[in-house]
Amino acid sequence: APIPKAALASLRERTGRGGDELDFATFAWVASVAFVEHLRQQSEREETIASIRKAFDRCDRRRVGLIETADCEHVLRDAGLQVPSDAVRSAMPAKQRSGDDLDLITTVRIWDELVSVFGYTTRLLPEMSAEDRAQRNALRKAFDKYDKDGSGSITKLELVQAFRAAGMSFDAKTFGEVFNKADTDKSGTIDFK
């Protein structure tokens, strides 16, 4: 791929060389940096698609490779992308907006469109310590175990059971307050975030 003019100008400025030609050593350095960046982006893309697939599979209750349109936002959020609901709906192809189910490829395309519109280039999960990751993984495992219908949401009772399975406990008042804060849409269920 051609080297962008701005990159060439920056390279010339750093190396003190003028003209449009690069010596072989400089060219090799630029090519190796570009290749490493390409590999990093490819690896990041594979991780993103794996996260989307995992979230998609949890919402594919019929196990036919399709999710309901209403589940798309849950899949994207569970995979780490948080955007407004209306943005998710507007990124869907017309036939899905009218109720057709979504396949994985269409869901990935919706992700890509939302990332391009909102400027997110990586998943939005914050960096965590090893201890936090271990606790999050234990909670995810417990969450999936108690999400009996695979909907990606659990009730208050199911959450109590999930916390107990992860070795966590709260008094009833504190738990009620925590649940009510997490249940932002007041549906009586919460999603794993």
CSV table of C-alpha atoms in Angstrom, one decimal:
chain,number,residue,atom,x,y,z
A,1,ALA,CA,0.0,0.0,0.0
A,2,PRO,CA,1.2,3.5,-0.7
A,3,ILE,CA,2.6,5.5,2.2
A,4,PRO,CA,0.4,8.5,2.9
A,5,LYS,CA,2.0,11.9,2.1
A,6,ALA,CA,1.6,13.1,5.7
A,7,ALA,CA,3.4,10.0,6.9
A,8,LEU,CA,6.2,10.6,4.4
A,9,ALA,CA,6.5,14.2,5.5
A,10,SER,CA,6.7,13.2,9.1
A,11,LEU,CA,9.3,10.5,8.2
A,12,ARG,CA,11.4,13.1,6.3
A,13,GLU,CA,11.2,15.5,9.2
A,14,ARG,CA,12.4,12.8,11.6
A,15,THR,CA,15.2,11.5,9.4
A,16,GLY,CA,16.2,14.9,8.0
A,17,ARG,CA,16.0,13.5,4.4
A,18,GLY,CA,14.3,15.5,1.6
A,19,GLY,CA,12.9,14.4,-1.7
A,20,ASP,CA,10.4,11.7,-2.5
A,21,GLU,CA,12.7,8.7,-2.3
A,22,LEU,CA,13.5,6.6,0.7
A,23,ASP,CA,16.6,4.5,1.1
A,24,PHE,CA,16.0,0.7,1.6
A,25,ALA,CA,16.7,0.8,5.4
A,26,THR,CA,14.1,3.5,5.9
A,27,PHE,CA,11.6,1.7,3.6
A,28,ALA,CA,12.1,-1.6,5.5
A,29,TRP,CA,11.5,0.2,8.8
A,30,VAL,CA,8.3,1.8,7.5
A,31,ALA,CA,7.1,-1.5,6.1
A,32,SER,CA,7.8,-3.4,9.3
A,33,VAL,CA,5.9,-0.8,11.4
A,34,ALA,CA,3.0,-1.0,8.9
A,35,PHE,CA,3.0,-4.8,9.0
A,36,VAL,CA,3.1,-5.0,12.8
A,37,GLU,CA,0.2,-2.5,12.9
A,38,HIS,CA,-1.7,-4.6,10.4
A,39,LEU,CA,-1.2,-7.8,12.6
A,40,ARG,CA,-2.3,-5.9,15.7
A,41,GLN,CA,-5.5,-4.7,14.0
A,42,GLN,CA,-6.2,-8.2,12.6
A,43,SER,CA,-5.8,-9.7,16.1
A,44,GLU,CA,-8.0,-7.1,17.6
A,45,ARG,CA,-10.7,-7.7,14.9
A,46,GLU,CA,-10.6,-11.5,15.6
A,47,GLU,CA,-11.0,-10.8,19.3
A,48,THR,CA,-14.0,-8.5,18.6
A,49,ILE,CA,-15.7,-11.0,16.3
A,50,ALA,CA,-15.2,-13.7,18.9
A,51,SER,CA,-16.8,-11.5,21.6
A,52,ILE,CA,-19.7,-10.8,19.3
A,53,ARG,CA,-20.1,-14.5,18.4
A,54,LYS,CA,-20.1,-15.5,22.1
A,55,ALA,CA,-22.8,-12.8,22.9
A,56,PHE,CA,-24.7,-13.8,19.8
A,57,ASP,CA,-24.7,-17.5,20.8
A,58,ARG,CA,-26.1,-16.6,24.2
A,59,CYS,CA,-29.1,-14.9,22.6
A,60,ASP,CA,-29.7,-17.5,19.9
A,61,ARG,CA,-32.3,-19.4,22.0
A,62,ARG,CA,-33.5,-21.5,19.1
A,63,ARG,CA,-29.9,-22.5,18.2
A,64,VAL,CA,-30.5,-21.8,14.5
A,65,GLY,CA,-28.0,-19.1,13.9
A,66,LEU,CA,-30.5,-16.2,14.2
A,67,ILE,CA,-31.4,-13.8,16.9
A,68,GLU,CA,-34.5,-11.6,17.3
A,69,THR,CA,-34.1,-8.0,16.3
A,70,ALA,CA,-34.8,-6.9,19.9
A,71,ASP,CA,-31.7,-8.9,21.1
A,72,CYS,CA,-29.2,-7.1,18.8
A,73,GLU,CA,-28.6,-4.3,21.4
A,74,HIS,CA,-28.0,-6.9,24.1
A,75,VAL,CA,-25.5,-8.7,21.9
A,76,LEU,CA,-23.6,-5.5,21.1
A,77,ARG,CA,-23.6,-4.3,24.7
A,78,ASP,CA,-22.5,-7.8,26.0
A,79,ALA,CA,-19.7,-7.7,23.5
A,80,GLY,CA,-18.6,-4.3,24.8
A,81,LEU,CA,-20.1,-1.7,22.6
A,82,GLN,CA,-22.6,0.7,24.3
A,83,VAL,CA,-24.5,3.0,22.0
A,84,PRO,CA,-28.0,4.5,22.1
A,85,SER,CA,-30.8,2.1,21.2
A,86,ASP,CA,-32.0,4.3,18.4
A,87,ALA,CA,-28.6,4.1,16.8
A,88,VAL,CA,-28.6,0.3,16.9
A,89,ARG,CA,-32.0,0.3,15.2
A,90,SER,CA,-31.0,2.8,12.6
A,91,ALA,CA,-27.9,0.8,11.7
A,92,MET,CA,-30.0,-2.3,10.9
A,93,PRO,CA,-30.9,-3.2,7.4
A,94,ALA,CA,-34.6,-2.3,6.5
A,95,LYS,CA,-35.9,-5.9,6.6
A,96,GLN,CA,-34.5,-6.4,10.1
A,97,ARG,CA,-36.0,-3.1,11.3
A,98,SER,CA,-39.4,-4.5,10.1
A,99,GLY,CA,-38.9,-7.6,12.3
A,100,ASP,CA,-36.8,-10.2,10.4
A,101,ASP,CA,-34.3,-12.1,12.5
A,102,LEU,CA,-30.5,-11.2,12.4
A,103,ASP,CA,-27.7,-13.6,11.6
A,104,LEU,CA,-24.2,-13.2,12.9
A,105,ILE,CA,-22.8,-11.6,9.8
A,106,THR,CA,-25.5,-8.9,9.8
A,107,THR,CA,-24.8,-8.3,13.5
A,108,VAL,CA,-21.1,-7.9,12.9
A,109,ARG,CA,-21.9,-5.4,10.1
A,110,ILE,CA,-24.1,-3.5,12.5
A,111,TRP,CA,-21.2,-3.4,14.9
A,112,ASP,CA,-18.9,-2.1,12.2
A,113,GLU,CA,-21.3,0.6,11.2
A,114,LEU,CA,-21.8,1.8,14.8
A,115,VAL,CA,-18.1,1.8,15.4
A,116,SER,CA,-17.6,3.9,12.3
A,117,VAL,CA,-20.3,6.4,13.3
A,118,PHE,CA,-19.4,6.7,16.9
A,119,GLY,CA,-15.6,6.4,16.4
A,120,TYR,CA,-15.0,3.4,18.7
A,121,THR,CA,-12.1,1.3,17.5
A,122,THR,CA,-11.9,-1.1,20.4
A,123,ARG,CA,-14.3,-2.8,22.7
A,124,LEU,CA,-15.3,-0.6,25.6
A,125,LEU,CA,-14.4,-2.9,28.5
A,126,PRO,CA,-12.1,-1.1,30.9
A,127,GLU,CA,-8.7,-2.5,31.8
A,128,MET,CA,-9.0,-4.7,34.9
A,129,SER,CA,-6.6,-6.2,37.4
A,130,ALA,CA,-6.2,-10.0,37.4
A,131,GLU,CA,-8.3,-10.2,40.6
A,132,ASP,CA,-11.1,-8.1,39.0
A,133,ARG,CA,-11.0,-10.3,35.8
A,134,ALA,CA,-11.2,-13.4,37.9
A,135,GLN,CA,-14.1,-12.1,39.9
A,136,ARG,CA,-15.8,-10.9,36.6
A,137,ASN,CA,-15.3,-14.3,35.0
A,138,ALA,CA,-16.7,-16.0,38.1
A,139,LEU,CA,-19.8,-13.7,37.9
A,140,ARG,CA,-20.2,-14.3,34.2
A,141,LYS,CA,-20.1,-18.1,34.7
A,142,ALA,CA,-22.6,-17.8,37.5
A,143,PHE,CA,-24.7,-15.4,35.4
A,144,ASP,CA,-24.8,-17.8,32.5
A,145,LYS,CA,-25.7,-20.7,34.8
A,146,TYR,CA,-28.7,-18.8,36.3
A,147,ASP,CA,-29.8,-17.3,33.0
A,148,LYS,CA,-32.0,-20.4,32.4
A,149,ASP,CA,-33.6,-19.2,29.1
A,150,GLY,CA,-30.4,-17.7,27.6
A,151,SER,CA,-32.0,-14.3,27.3
A,152,GLY,CA,-29.0,-12.4,28.6
A,153,SER,CA,-31.1,-11.1,31.5
A,154,ILE,CA,-31.8,-12.4,34.9
A,155,THR,CA,-34.3,-11.6,37.6
A,156,LYS,CA,-33.6,-10.5,41.2
A,157,LEU,CA,-33.9,-14.0,42.5
A,158,GLU,CA,-31.6,-15.4,39.8
A,159,LEU,CA,-29.0,-12.6,40.6
A,160,VAL,CA,-29.1,-13.6,44.4
A,161,GLN,CA,-28.3,-17.2,43.3
A,162,ALA,CA,-25.6,-16.0,41.0
A,163,PHE,CA,-23.9,-13.9,43.7
A,164,ARG,CA,-24.0,-16.8,46.1
A,165,ALA,CA,-22.5,-19.1,43.5
A,166,ALA,CA,-19.6,-16.6,43.1
A,167,GLY,CA,-19.1,-16.5,46.8
A,168,MET,CA,-20.5,-13.0,47.3
A,169,SER,CA,-23.3,-12.0,49.8
A,170,PHE,CA,-25.2,-8.9,50.6
A,171,ASP,CA,-27.9,-8.1,53.1
A,172,ALA,CA,-31.4,-7.8,51.6
A,173,LYS,CA,-31.6,-4.0,51.8
A,174,THR,CA,-28.1,-3.5,50.2
A,175,PHE,CA,-28.9,-6.1,47.5
A,176,GLY,CA,-32.2,-4.4,46.7
A,177,GLU,CA,-30.5,-1.0,46.3
A,178,VAL,CA,-27.8,-2.5,44.1
A,179,PHE,CA,-30.4,-4.4,41.9
A,180,ASN,CA,-32.5,-1.3,41.5
A,181,LYS,CA,-29.5,0.8,40.4
A,182,ALA,CA,-28.5,-1.9,37.9
A,183,ASP,CA,-32.1,-2.3,36.6
A,184,THR,CA,-32.0,1.1,34.8
A,185,ASP,CA,-35.0,0.3,32.6
A,186,LYS,CA,-37.1,-0.9,35.6
A,187,SER,CA,-37.9,-4.2,33.8
A,188,GLY,CA,-37.4,-6.4,36.8
A,189,THR,CA,-34.3,-7.9,35.1
A,190,ILE,CA,-30.7,-6.9,34.6
A,191,ASP,CA,-28.2,-7.7,31.9
A,192,PHE,CA,-24.6,-8.7,32.5
A,193,LYS,CA,-22.4,-5.6,31.8
